[in-house]
PDB file of C-alpha atoms and ligand atoms in Angstrom:
ATOM      1  CA  MET A   1       0.000   0.000   0.000  1.00 98.00           C
ATOM      2  CA  ARG A   2       1.346   3.421  -0.963  1.00 98.00           C
ATOM      3  CA  ILE A   3       0.832   6.489   1.203  1.00 98.00           C
ATOM      4  CA  LEU A   4       0.690   9.820  -0.613  1.00 98.00           C
ATOM      5  CA  ARG A   5       0.791  13.175   1.162  1.00 98.00           C
ATOM      6  CA  LYS A   6       0.955  15.784  -1.587  1.00 97.00           C
ATOM      7  CA  PRO A   7      -1.591  16.781  -4.230  1.00 96.00           C
ATOM      8  CA  SER A   8       1.233  16.630  -6.804  1.00 95.00           C
ATOM      9  CA  GLU A   9       1.744  12.917  -6.053  1.00 97.00           C
ATOM     10  CA  LEU A  10      -1.941  12.352  -6.716  1.00 96.00           C
ATOM     11  CA  LEU A  11      -1.646  14.055 -10.087  1.00 93.00           C
ATOM     12  CA  GLU A  12       1.224  11.739 -11.012  1.00 96.00           C
ATOM     13  CA  LEU A  13      -0.894   8.753  -9.989  1.00 97.00           C
ATOM     14  CA  ARG A  14      -3.779  10.005 -12.116  1.00 97.00           C
ATOM     15  CA  GLU A  15      -1.559  10.357 -15.174  1.00 97.00           C
ATOM     16  CA  GLN A  16      -0.182   6.879 -14.649  1.00 97.00           C
ATOM     17  CA  ASN A  17      -3.649   5.360 -14.267  1.00 98.00           C
ATOM     18  CA  ARG A  18      -4.763   7.067 -17.435  1.00 97.00           C
ATOM     19  CA  ARG A  19      -1.778   5.682 -19.361  1.00 98.00           C
ATOM     20  CA  ASP A  20      -2.360   2.178 -17.995  1.00 98.00           C
ATOM     21  CA  GLY A  21      -6.131   2.244 -18.435  1.00 98.00           C
ATOM     22  CA  THR A  22      -6.578   1.344 -14.745  1.00 98.00           C
ATOM     23  CA  VAL A  23     -10.154   1.356 -13.407  1.00 98.00           C
ATOM     24  CA  VAL A  24      -9.976   3.439 -10.223  1.00 98.00           C
ATOM     25  CA  GLY A  25     -12.237   3.425  -7.156  1.00 98.00           C
ATOM     26  CA  LEU A  26     -12.143   6.272  -4.625  1.00 99.00           C
ATOM     27  CA  VAL A  27     -13.334   6.039  -1.011  1.00 99.00           C
ATOM     28  CA  PRO A  28     -13.242   9.453   0.717  1.00 99.00           C
ATOM     29  CA  THR A  29     -13.067   9.276   4.527  1.00 98.00           C
ATOM     30  CA  MET A  30     -12.206  11.347   7.568  1.00 98.00           C
ATOM     31  CA  GLY A  31     -10.525   8.313   9.101  1.00 98.00           C
ATOM     32  CA  TYR A  32     -10.986   6.541  12.440  1.00 98.00           C
ATOM     33  CA  LEU A  33     -12.168   3.651  10.328  1.00 98.00           C
ATOM     34  CA  HIS A  34     -15.007   1.306  11.232  1.00 98.00           C
ATOM     35  CA  GLU A  35     -16.972  -1.403   9.432  1.00 98.00           C
ATOM     36  CA  GLY A  36     -18.995   1.236   7.566  1.00 98.00           C
ATOM     37  CA  HIS A  37     -15.852   2.552   5.890  1.00 98.00           C
ATOM     38  CA  LEU A  38     -14.601  -0.988   5.311  1.00 98.00           C
ATOM     39  CA  SER A  39     -17.807  -1.910   3.466  1.00 98.00           C
ATOM     40  CA  LEU A  40     -17.079   0.910   0.985  1.00 98.00           C
ATOM     41  CA  ILE A  41     -13.482  -0.230   0.586  1.00 98.00           C
ATOM     42  CA  LYS A  42     -14.580  -3.829   0.014  1.00 98.00           C
ATOM     43  CA  ALA A  43     -17.046  -2.758  -2.683  1.00 98.00           C
ATOM     44  CA  ALA A  44     -14.324  -0.703  -4.359  1.00 98.00           C
ATOM     45  CA  ARG A  45     -11.942  -3.674  -4.113  1.00 98.00           C
ATOM     46  CA  ALA A  46     -14.500  -5.936  -5.789  1.00 98.00           C
ATOM     47  CA  GLU A  47     -15.423  -3.512  -8.559  1.00 98.00           C
ATOM     48  CA  THR A  48     -12.257  -1.615  -9.472  1.00 98.00           C
ATOM     49  CA  GLY A  49      -8.603  -2.329 -10.211  1.00 98.00           C
ATOM     50  CA  LEU A  50      -7.023   0.304  -7.972  1.00 98.00           C
ATOM     51  CA  VAL A  51      -8.557   1.394  -4.662  1.00 99.00           C
ATOM     52  CA  VAL A  52      -7.672   4.875  -3.434  1.00 98.00           C
ATOM     53  CA  MET A  53      -8.811   5.912   0.043  1.00 99.00           C
ATOM     54  CA  SER A  54      -8.508   9.508   1.140  1.00 98.00           C
ATOM     55  CA  LEU A  55      -8.033  10.220   4.822  1.00 98.00           C
ATOM     56  CA  PHE A  56      -8.546  13.868   5.621  1.00 98.00           C
ATOM     57  CA  VAL A  57     -10.425  15.524   8.469  1.00 98.00           C
ATOM     58  CA  ASN A  58     -11.714  18.381   6.370  1.00 98.00           C
ATOM     59  CA  PRO A  59     -11.735  21.557   8.502  1.00 97.00           C
ATOM     60  CA  THR A  60     -14.039  23.516   6.180  1.00 97.00           C
ATOM     61  CA  GLN A  61     -17.030  21.248   6.815  1.00 96.00           C
ATOM     62  CA  PHE A  62     -16.940  21.877  10.582  1.00 96.00           C
ATOM     63  CA  ARG A  63     -18.662  24.915  12.055  1.00 93.00           C
ATOM     64  CA  PRO A  64     -16.855  27.015  14.637  1.00 91.00           C
ATOM     65  CA  GLY A  65     -17.462  25.296  17.972  1.00 91.00           C
ATOM     66  CA  GLU A  66     -17.961  21.862  16.424  1.00 94.00           C
ATOM     67  CA  ASP A  67     -15.733  18.905  17.227  1.00 95.00           C
ATOM     68  CA  LEU A  68     -12.881  19.512  14.720  1.00 97.00           C
ATOM     69  CA  SER A  69     -10.137  19.718  17.346  1.00 96.00           C
ATOM     70  CA  VAL A  70     -11.266  16.571  19.168  1.00 95.00           C
ATOM     71  CA  TYR A  71     -12.381  14.543  16.135  1.00 97.00           C
ATOM     72  CA  PRO A  72     -10.992  11.020  16.742  1.00 97.00           C
ATOM     73  CA  ARG A  73      -7.785  10.319  14.828  1.00 97.00           C
ATOM     74  CA  ASP A  74      -5.459   7.312  14.691  1.00 98.00           C
ATOM     75  CA  GLU A  75      -3.542   7.278  11.447  1.00 98.00           C
ATOM     76  CA  GLU A  76      -1.495   4.158  12.177  1.00 98.00           C
ATOM     77  CA  ARG A  77      -4.577   2.117  13.004  1.00 98.00           C
ATOM     78  CA  ASP A  78      -6.350   3.460   9.901  1.00 98.00           C
ATOM     79  CA  PHE A  79      -3.406   2.555   7.670  1.00 98.00           C
ATOM     80  CA  GLN A  80      -3.389  -1.018   9.012  1.00 98.00           C
ATOM     81  CA  MET A  81      -7.145  -1.465   8.656  1.00 98.00           C
ATOM     82  CA  ALA A  82      -7.155   0.032   5.164  1.00 98.00           C
ATOM     83  CA  GLU A  83      -4.332  -2.201   3.977  1.00 98.00           C
ATOM     84  CA  LYS A  84      -6.053  -5.283   5.364  1.00 98.00           C
ATOM     85  CA  ALA A  85      -9.293  -4.320   3.599  1.00 98.00           C
ATOM     86  CA  GLY A  86      -7.487  -4.015   0.264  1.00 98.00           C
ATOM     87  CA  VAL A  87      -6.664  -0.329  -0.190  1.00 98.00           C
ATOM     88  CA  ASP A  88      -3.844   0.223  -2.718  1.00 98.00           C
ATOM     89  CA  VAL A  89      -3.214   3.928  -2.166  1.00 98.00           C
ATOM     90  CA  ILE A  90      -3.945   6.170   0.804  1.00 98.00           C
ATOM     91  CA  TYR A  91      -4.046   9.899   0.235  1.00 98.00           C
ATOM     92  CA  ALA A  92      -3.562  11.614   3.605  1.00 98.00           C
ATOM     93  CA  PRO A  93      -2.642  15.251   2.999  1.00 98.00           C
ATOM     94  CA  SER A  94      -2.168  18.072   5.496  1.00 98.00           C
ATOM     95  CA  PRO A  95      -4.739  20.905   5.631  1.00 98.00           C
ATOM     96  CA  ASP A  96      -2.054  23.329   4.364  1.00 98.00           C
ATOM     97  CA  ASP A  97      -1.487  21.226   1.271  1.00 98.00           C
ATOM     98  CA  VAL A  98      -5.208  20.958   0.563  1.00 98.00           C
ATOM     99  CA  TYR A  99      -5.916  24.638   1.260  1.00 98.00           C
ATOM    100  CA  PRO A 100      -2.698  26.550   0.540  1.00 98.00           C
ATOM    101  CA  ASP A 101      -2.453  30.300   1.108  1.00 98.00           C
ATOM    102  CA  GLY A 102      -4.686  32.121  -1.335  1.00 98.00           C
ATOM    103  CA  PHE A 103      -7.208  29.287  -1.702  1.00 98.00           C
ATOM    104  CA  ALA A 104     -10.462  31.070  -2.603  1.00 98.00           C
ATOM    105  CA  THR A 105     -12.874  28.647  -4.293  1.00 98.00           C
ATOM    106  CA  ARG A 106     -16.061  27.088  -2.942  1.00 98.00           C
ATOM    107  CA  VAL A 107     -18.273  24.582  -4.734  1.00 98.00           C
ATOM    108  CA  GLU A 108     -21.859  25.036  -3.677  1.00 98.00           C
ATOM    109  CA  VAL A 109     -25.016  23.024  -4.342  1.00 98.00           C
ATOM    110  CA  THR A 110     -28.090  25.133  -3.674  1.00 97.00           C
ATOM    111  CA  GLY A 111     -31.497  24.049  -2.355  1.00 97.00           C
ATOM    112  CA  LEU A 112     -30.656  20.512  -1.267  1.00 98.00           C
ATOM    113  CA  THR A 113     -28.105  21.901   1.176  1.00 98.00           C
ATOM    114  CA  GLU A 114     -30.481  24.293   2.918  1.00 97.00           C
ATOM    115  CA  VAL A 115     -32.661  21.714   4.720  1.00 98.00           C
ATOM    116  CA  LEU A 116     -32.055  19.027   7.369  1.00 98.00           C
ATOM    117  CA  GLU A 117     -28.284  19.194   8.136  1.00 97.00           C
ATOM    118  CA  GLY A 118     -28.050  22.429   6.122  1.00 96.00           C
ATOM    119  CA  ASP A 119     -30.799  24.193   8.049  1.00 95.00           C
ATOM    120  CA  PRO A 120     -29.199  27.144   9.846  1.00 92.00           C
ATOM    121  CA  ALA A 121     -30.751  25.727  13.054  1.00 89.00           C
ATOM    122  CA  SER A 122     -28.633  22.590  12.495  1.00 92.00           C
ATOM    123  CA  ARG A 123     -25.180  22.699  10.888  1.00 93.00           C
ATOM    124  CA  GLY A 124     -26.069  25.259   8.208  1.00 89.00           C
ATOM    125  CA  PRO A 125     -25.354  25.247   4.437  1.00 84.00           C
ATOM    126  CA  GLY A 126     -21.647  26.044   4.975  1.00 92.00           C
ATOM    127  CA  HIS A 127     -21.184  22.444   6.086  1.00 96.00           C
ATOM    128  CA  PHE A 128     -22.115  21.135   2.661  1.00 97.00           C
ATOM    129  CA  SER A 129     -20.056  23.625   0.679  1.00 97.00           C
ATOM    130  CA  GLY A 130     -17.117  22.334   2.724  1.00 98.00           C
ATOM    131  CA  VAL A 131     -18.042  18.795   1.688  1.00 98.00           C
ATOM    132  CA  THR A 132     -18.684  19.558  -1.989  1.00 98.00           C
ATOM    133  CA  THR A 133     -15.475  21.567  -2.305  1.00 98.00           C
ATOM    134  CA  ILE A 134     -13.270  18.809  -0.882  1.00 98.00           C
ATOM    135  CA  VAL A 135     -15.073  16.069  -2.829  1.00 98.00           C
ATOM    136  CA  SER A 136     -14.670  18.109  -6.048  1.00 98.00           C
ATOM    137  CA  LYS A 137     -10.969  18.437  -5.381  1.00 98.00           C
ATOM    138  CA  LEU A 138     -10.664  14.696  -4.791  1.00 98.00           C
ATOM    139  CA  LEU A 139     -12.705  13.783  -7.869  1.00 98.00           C
ATOM    140  CA  ASN A 140     -10.541  16.068 -10.001  1.00 97.00           C
ATOM    141  CA  ALA A 141      -7.225  14.959  -8.584  1.00 96.00           C
ATOM    142  CA  VAL A 142      -7.892  11.196  -8.428  1.00 98.00           C
ATOM    143  CA  ASP A 143     -10.248  11.067 -11.443  1.00 98.00           C
ATOM    144  CA  PRO A 144     -11.869   7.816 -10.281  1.00 98.00           C
ATOM    145  CA  ASP A 145     -14.229   5.700 -12.364  1.00 98.00           C
ATOM    146  CA  VAL A 146     -16.349   5.085  -9.250  1.00 98.00           C
ATOM    147  CA  ALA A 147     -16.540   7.041  -5.976  1.00 99.00           C
ATOM    148  CA  TYR A 148     -18.114   5.347  -2.961  1.00 99.00           C
ATOM    149  CA  PHE A 149     -20.245   6.981  -0.254  1.00 99.00           C
ATOM    150  CA  GLY A 150     -22.492   5.708   2.541  1.00 98.00           C
ATOM    151  CA  GLN A 151     -26.268   5.954   2.847  1.00 98.00           C
ATOM    152  CA  LYS A 152     -25.597   6.739   6.531  1.00 98.00           C
ATOM    153  CA  ASP A 153     -25.060  10.334   5.354  1.00 98.00           C
ATOM    154  CA  ALA A 154     -28.101  10.280   3.071  1.00 98.00           C
ATOM    155  CA  GLN A 155     -28.251  14.020   2.441  1.00 98.00           C
ATOM    156  CA  GLN A 156     -24.528  14.196   1.731  1.00 98.00           C
ATOM    157  CA  ALA A 157     -24.932  11.367  -0.788  1.00 98.00           C
ATOM    158  CA  THR A 158     -27.827  13.196  -2.469  1.00 98.00           C
ATOM    159  CA  VAL A 159     -25.875  16.457  -2.615  1.00 98.00           C
ATOM    160  CA  ILE A 160     -22.789  14.751  -4.070  1.00 98.00           C
ATOM    161  CA  ARG A 161     -24.871  12.945  -6.709  1.00 98.00           C
ATOM    162  CA  ARG A 162     -26.422  16.282  -7.695  1.00 98.00           C
ATOM    163  CA  MET A 163     -23.018  17.983  -7.841  1.00 98.00           C
ATOM    164  CA  ALA A 164     -21.431  15.198  -9.901  1.00 98.00           C
ATOM    165  CA  GLU A 165     -24.275  15.378 -12.392  1.00 98.00           C
ATOM    166  CA  ASP A 166     -24.414  19.167 -12.543  1.00 98.00           C
ATOM    167  CA  LEU A 167     -20.658  19.599 -12.948  1.00 98.00           C
ATOM    168  CA  ASP A 168     -20.162  16.714 -15.407  1.00 98.00           C
ATOM    169  CA  PHE A 169     -17.861  14.688 -13.190  1.00 98.00           C
ATOM    170  CA  ARG A 170     -17.000  11.466 -14.954  1.00 98.00           C
ATOM    171  CA  ALA A 171     -17.156   9.262 -11.856  1.00 98.00           C
ATOM    172  CA  ARG A 172     -20.131   7.059 -11.107  1.00 98.00           C
ATOM    173  CA  ILE A 173     -21.318   7.838  -7.580  1.00 98.00           C
ATOM    174  CA  SER A 174     -22.068   4.613  -5.713  1.00 98.00           C
ATOM    175  CA  ILE A 175     -24.092   4.784  -2.496  1.00 98.00           C
ATOM    176  CA  LEU A 176     -23.872   1.776  -0.195  1.00 98.00           C
ATOM    177  CA  PRO A 177     -26.121   0.702   2.709  1.00 98.00           C
ATOM    178  CA  THR A 178     -25.549   1.783   6.309  1.00 98.00           C
ATOM    179  CA  VAL A 179     -23.556  -0.664   8.415  1.00 98.00           C
ATOM    180  CA  ARG A 180     -24.914  -1.001  11.959  1.00 98.00           C
ATOM    181  CA  GLU A 181     -23.874  -2.255  15.374  1.00 98.00           C
ATOM    182  CA  ARG A 182     -25.741  -5.308  16.696  1.00 98.00           C
ATOM    183  CA  ASP A 183     -28.353  -3.131  18.395  1.00 98.00           C
ATOM    184  CA  GLY A 184     -28.920  -1.106  15.241  1.00 98.00           C
ATOM    185  CA  LEU A 185     -26.858   1.996  16.016  1.00 98.00           C
ATOM    186  CA  ALA A 186     -25.342   3.249  12.766  1.00 98.00           C
ATOM    187  CA  MET A 187     -21.567   2.940  12.880  1.00 98.00           C
ATOM    188  CA  SER A 188     -19.863   6.310  13.126  1.00 98.00           C
ATOM    189  CA  SER A 189     -16.453   7.598  14.156  1.00 97.00           C
ATOM    190  CA  ARG A 190     -18.336   9.881  16.577  1.00 97.00           C
ATOM    191  CA  ASN A 191     -19.731   6.869  18.481  1.00 98.00           C
ATOM    192  CA  ALA A 192     -16.314   6.854  20.195  1.00 97.00           C
ATOM    193  CA  TYR A 193     -17.448   9.941  22.136  1.00 97.00           C
ATOM    194  CA  LEU A 194     -20.362   8.104  23.794  1.00 98.00           C
ATOM    195  CA  SER A 195     -20.244   7.073  27.445  1.00 98.00           C
ATOM    196  CA  PRO A 196     -21.535   3.517  28.086  1.00 98.00           C
ATOM    197  CA  GLU A 197     -24.863   4.974  29.241  1.00 97.00           C
ATOM    198  CA  ALA A 198     -25.201   7.237  26.198  1.00 98.00           C
ATOM    199  CA  ARG A 199     -24.095   4.423  23.890  1.00 98.00           C
ATOM    200  CA  GLU A 200     -26.954   2.264  25.145  1.00 98.00           C
ATOM    201  CA  ARG A 201     -29.482   5.070  24.784  1.00 98.00           C
ATOM    202  CA  ALA A 202     -28.225   5.920  21.269  1.00 98.00           C
ATOM    203  CA  ALA A 203     -29.702   2.637  19.977  1.00 98.00           C
ATOM    204  CA  SER A 204     -33.108   4.320  20.367  1.00 98.00           C
ATOM    205  CA  ILE A 205     -32.407   6.349  17.232  1.00 98.00           C
ATOM    206  CA  TRP A 206     -32.591   3.279  15.008  1.00 98.00           C
ATOM    207  CA  ALA A 207     -35.438   1.855  17.125  1.00 98.00           C
ATOM    208  CA  ALA A 208     -37.363   5.097  16.505  1.00 98.00           C
ATOM    209  CA  LEU A 209     -36.802   4.867  12.738  1.00 98.00           C
ATOM    210  CA  LEU A 210     -38.008   1.241  12.754  1.00 98.00           C
ATOM    211  CA  GLU A 211     -41.035   2.312  14.783  1.00 98.00           C
ATOM    212  CA  THR A 212     -41.791   4.947  12.153  1.00 98.00           C
ATOM    213  CA  GLU A 213     -41.525   2.329   9.426  1.00 98.00           C
ATOM    214  CA  LYS A 214     -43.861  -0.061  11.230  1.00 98.00           C
ATOM    215  CA  VAL A 215     -46.522   2.486  12.139  1.00 97.00           C
ATOM    216  CA  THR A 216     -46.347   4.066   8.673  1.00 97.00           C
ATOM    217  CA  ALA A 217     -47.177   0.697   7.111  1.00 95.00           C
ATOM    218  CA  GLU A 218     -50.155   0.324   9.481  1.00 95.00           C
ATOM    219  CA  SER A 219     -51.498   3.867   9.789  1.00 96.00           C
ATOM    220  CA  GLY A 220     -49.714   6.175   7.360  1.00 96.00           C
ATOM    221  CA  LEU A 221     -46.698   8.459   7.432  1.00 97.00           C
ATOM    222  CA  GLU A 222     -47.975  11.136   9.794  1.00 97.00           C
ATOM    223  CA  ALA A 223     -48.769   8.586  12.482  1.00 97.00           C
ATOM    224  CA  GLY A 224     -45.417   6.940  11.773  1.00 98.00           C
ATOM    225  CA  LEU A 225     -43.518  10.159  12.421  1.00 98.00           C
ATOM    226  CA  VAL A 226     -45.432  10.800  15.639  1.00 98.00           C
ATOM    227  CA  ALA A 227     -44.642   7.278  16.846  1.00 98.00           C
ATOM    228  CA  GLY A 228     -40.956   7.579  15.954  1.00 98.00           C
ATOM    229  CA  ARG A 229     -40.569  10.922  17.704  1.00 98.00           C
ATOM    230  CA  ALA A 230     -42.353   9.501  20.764  1.00 98.00           C
ATOM    231  CA  ARG A 231     -39.931   6.566  20.836  1.00 98.00           C
ATOM    232  CA  LEU A 232     -37.011   9.010  20.953  1.00 98.00           C
ATOM    233  CA  GLU A 233     -38.645  11.140  23.609  1.00 98.00           C
ATOM    234  CA  ALA A 234     -39.174   8.038  25.753  1.00 98.00           C
ATOM    235  CA  ALA A 235     -35.386   7.540  25.649  1.00 98.00           C
ATOM    236  CA  GLY A 236     -34.822  11.135  26.733  1.00 98.00           C
ATOM    237  CA  ILE A 237     -33.558  12.172  23.291  1.00 98.00           C
ATOM    238  CA  GLU A 238     -34.743  15.405  21.708  1.00 98.00           C
ATOM    239  CA  PRO A 239     -34.035  15.409  17.964  1.00 98.00           C
ATOM    240  CA  GLU A 240     -32.899  18.477  16.032  1.00 97.00           C
ATOM    241  CA  TYR A 241     -35.070  17.123  13.242  1.00 98.00           C
ATOM    242  CA  PHE A 242     -37.016  13.936  12.575  1.00 98.00           C
ATOM    243  CA  ASP A 243     -38.409  14.574   9.106  1.00 98.00           C
ATOM    244  CA  ALA A 244     -39.845  12.779   6.100  1.00 98.00           C
ATOM    245  CA  ARG A 245     -38.430  13.896   2.757  1.00 98.00           C
ATOM    246  CA  VAL A 246     -38.570  12.925  -0.900  1.00 98.00           C
ATOM    247  CA  PRO A 247     -35.295  11.147  -1.710  1.00 97.00           C
ATOM    248  CA  GLY A 248     -33.475  12.941  -4.515  1.00 96.00           C
ATOM    249  CA  THR A 249     -35.071  16.361  -4.005  1.00 97.00           C
ATOM    250  CA  LEU A 250     -35.297  16.420  -0.182  1.00 98.00           C
ATOM    251  CA  ASP A 251     -38.621  18.245  -0.495  1.00 98.00           C
ATOM    252  CA  PRO A 252     -41.026  17.569   2.390  1.00 98.00           C
ATOM    253  CA  ALA A 253     -42.730  14.230   1.745  1.00 98.00           C
ATOM    254  CA  ASP A 254     -46.437  14.179   0.973  1.00 96.00           C
ATOM    255  CA  PRO A 255     -47.999  12.167   3.834  1.00 94.00           C
ATOM    256  CA  GLU A 256     -50.268  10.443   1.300  1.00 92.00           C
ATOM    257  CA  SER A 257     -47.430   9.568  -1.060  1.00 89.00           C
ATOM    258  CA  GLU A 258     -47.031   5.954  -2.092  1.00 91.00           C
ATOM    259  CA  GLU A 259     -43.460   6.577  -3.214  1.00 95.00           C
ATOM    260  CA  THR A 260     -40.368   5.778  -1.159  1.00 97.00           C
ATOM    261  CA  VAL A 261     -39.812   8.307   1.617  1.00 98.00           C
ATOM    262  CA  LEU A 262     -36.573   9.223   3.378  1.00 98.00           C
ATOM    263  CA  VAL A 263     -36.998   9.667   7.117  1.00 98.00           C
ATOM    264  CA  ALA A 264     -33.898  11.412   8.474  1.00 98.00           C
ATOM    265  CA  VAL A 265     -32.974  12.234  12.043  1.00 98.00           C
ATOM    266  CA  ALA A 266     -30.290  14.223  13.824  1.00 98.00           C
ATOM    267  CA  ALA A 267     -30.191  14.011  17.592  1.00 98.00           C
ATOM    268  CA  PRO A 268     -27.725  14.895  20.300  1.00 97.00           C
ATOM    269  CA  VAL A 269     -27.134  12.099  22.796  1.00 98.00           C
ATOM    270  CA  ASP A 270     -25.322  13.450  25.832  1.00 96.00           C
ATOM    271  CA  GLY A 271     -23.742  16.177  23.703  1.00 94.00           C
ATOM    272  CA  THR A 272     -22.752  13.897  20.809  1.00 97.00           C
ATOM    273  CA  ARG A 273     -24.653  14.754  17.667  1.00 97.00           C
ATOM    274  CA  LEU A 274     -25.695  11.595  15.785  1.00 98.00           C
ATOM    275  CA  ILE A 275     -27.511  11.233  12.470  1.00 98.00           C
ATOM    276  CA  ASP A 276     -29.343   8.323  10.868  1.00 98.00           C
ATOM    277  CA  ASN A 277     -32.077   7.642   8.343  1.00 99.00           C
ATOM    278  CA  ILE A 278     -34.325   5.010   6.801  1.00 98.00           C
ATOM    279  CA  LEU A 279     -35.944   4.658   3.382  1.00 98.00           C
ATOM    280  CA  ILE A 280     -39.564   3.619   3.789  1.00 97.00           C
ATOM    281  CA  GLU A 281     -41.988   2.392   1.182  1.00 92.00           C
ATOM    282  CA  PRO A 282     -45.269   3.496   2.784  1.00 82.00           C
ATOM    283  CA  ARG A 283     -47.469   0.829   1.211  1.00 72.00           C
ATOM    284  CA  LYS A 284     -45.134  -2.043   1.870  1.00 62.00           C
ATOM    285  CA  THR A 285     -43.585  -3.313   5.041  1.00 51.00           C
ATOM    286  CA  ARG A 286     -40.183  -3.779   3.445  1.00 48.00           C
ATOM    287  CA  SER A 287     -37.588  -1.059   3.957  1.00 55.00           C
ATOM    288  CA  ILE A 288     -34.398  -0.379   2.051  1.00 55.00           C
ATOM    289  CA  ARG A 289     -31.399   0.097   4.257  1.00 60.00           C
TER     290      ARG A 289
HETATM  291  P1  AMP B 301     -16.671   9.831   7.363  1.00 57.86           P
HETATM  292  O1  AMP B 301     -15.295   9.301   7.626  1.00 57.86           O
HETATM  293  O2  AMP B 301     -17.570   9.802   8.543  1.00 57.86           O
HETATM  294  O3  AMP B 301     -16.647  11.164   6.646  1.00 57.86           O
HETATM  295  O4  AMP B 301     -17.333   8.827   6.334  1.00 57.86           O
HETATM  296  C1  AMP B 301     -16.709   8.469   5.126  1.00 57.86           C
HETATM  297  C2  AMP B 301     -17.691   7.712   4.259  1.00 57.86           C
HETATM  298  O5  AMP B 301     -18.128   6.549   4.948  1.00 57.86           O
HETATM  299  C3  AMP B 301     -18.939   8.531   3.928  1.00 57.86           C
HETATM  300  O6  AMP B 301     -19.337   8.275   2.600  1.00 57.86           O
HETATM  301  C4  AMP B 301     -19.954   7.991   4.905  1.00 57.86           C
HETATM  302  O7  AMP B 301     -21.285   8.101   4.451  1.00 57.86           O
HETATM  303  C5  AMP B 301     -19.542   6.528   4.967  1.00 57.86           C
HETATM  304  N1  AMP B 301     -20.029   5.924   6.204  1.00 57.86           N
HETATM  305  C6  AMP B 301     -19.903   6.421   7.470  1.00 57.86           C
HETATM  306  N2  AMP B 301     -20.537   5.618   8.357  1.00 57.86           N
HETATM  307  C7  AMP B 301     -21.068   4.594   7.640  1.00 57.86           C
HETATM  308  C8  AMP B 301     -21.848   3.445   7.978  1.00 57.86           C
HETATM  309  N3  AMP B 301     -22.203   3.182   9.230  1.00 57.86           N
HETATM  310  N4  AMP B 301     -22.239   2.621   6.986  1.00 57.86           N
HETATM  311  C9  AMP B 301     -21.889   2.880   5.691  1.00 57.86           C
HETATM  312  N5  AMP B 301     -21.150   3.949   5.310  1.00 57.86           N
HETATM  313  C10 AMP B 301     -20.752   4.791   6.267  1.00 57.86           C
END
């Protein structure tokens, strides 16, 4: 496994891949790897000839006062896990190399980024322009055939799909299912912040989404949302949002709709902000995870 630190090294790699006709898969991460990340790497390993994983805690997608300075990091452990999972090249640059003096460009997707996570009452739209700018840079510099993202960050996946289409990126954007702990909690690097008590309570987030799915199938979406929110409240968790949206547009879902609905939640558990979601087909009991 090769470890690259400089954007210039990435450009050399891109040129070489182009000459050799190598099919390239890119897995962008902020590190502190878990099974969710590994599922993306494994898919890339199975589908492409050269797997590139980026490891960069991107400062521009954190708001002032968020957890940038304490975000969990363990590069050595990440390198070992990545190599074992089949990564060929790690790109782990420094912030100064990614954003040198004079850096002045932002890539912004409108509309989709102004709701849910992008609502000013949550993280705000600046979060997503941080994400779309870094992902644009990575897509340009690596020029992958396929880039892999997780459904865990459903809105991020939607925004990146939109951006890739709007800006004519060549890469296919592949979105893979959320990997969960045994009790249903979505795997996340931020789960490391949870105390044992909070960790146990955090499982209620997935339980609430399943409750919404069940009650929606029986009594419709509005009742489903009420039941899901009540399940969270019973666990002493007050969500920032617990909303039903149209996948793809993120418009509010029509409660009578028979189409697939995205129910997304963000909730602080003992000060740790967790997100999760479920795709529900209102007229069927089957969900897509
Ligand atoms: P992060 O390191 O948290 O920025 O995540 C890097 C990529 O892994 C993103 O595309 C995430 O959506 C994806 N990811 C994070 N957690 C999970 C999970 N539990 N299951 C599947 N993918 C995930």
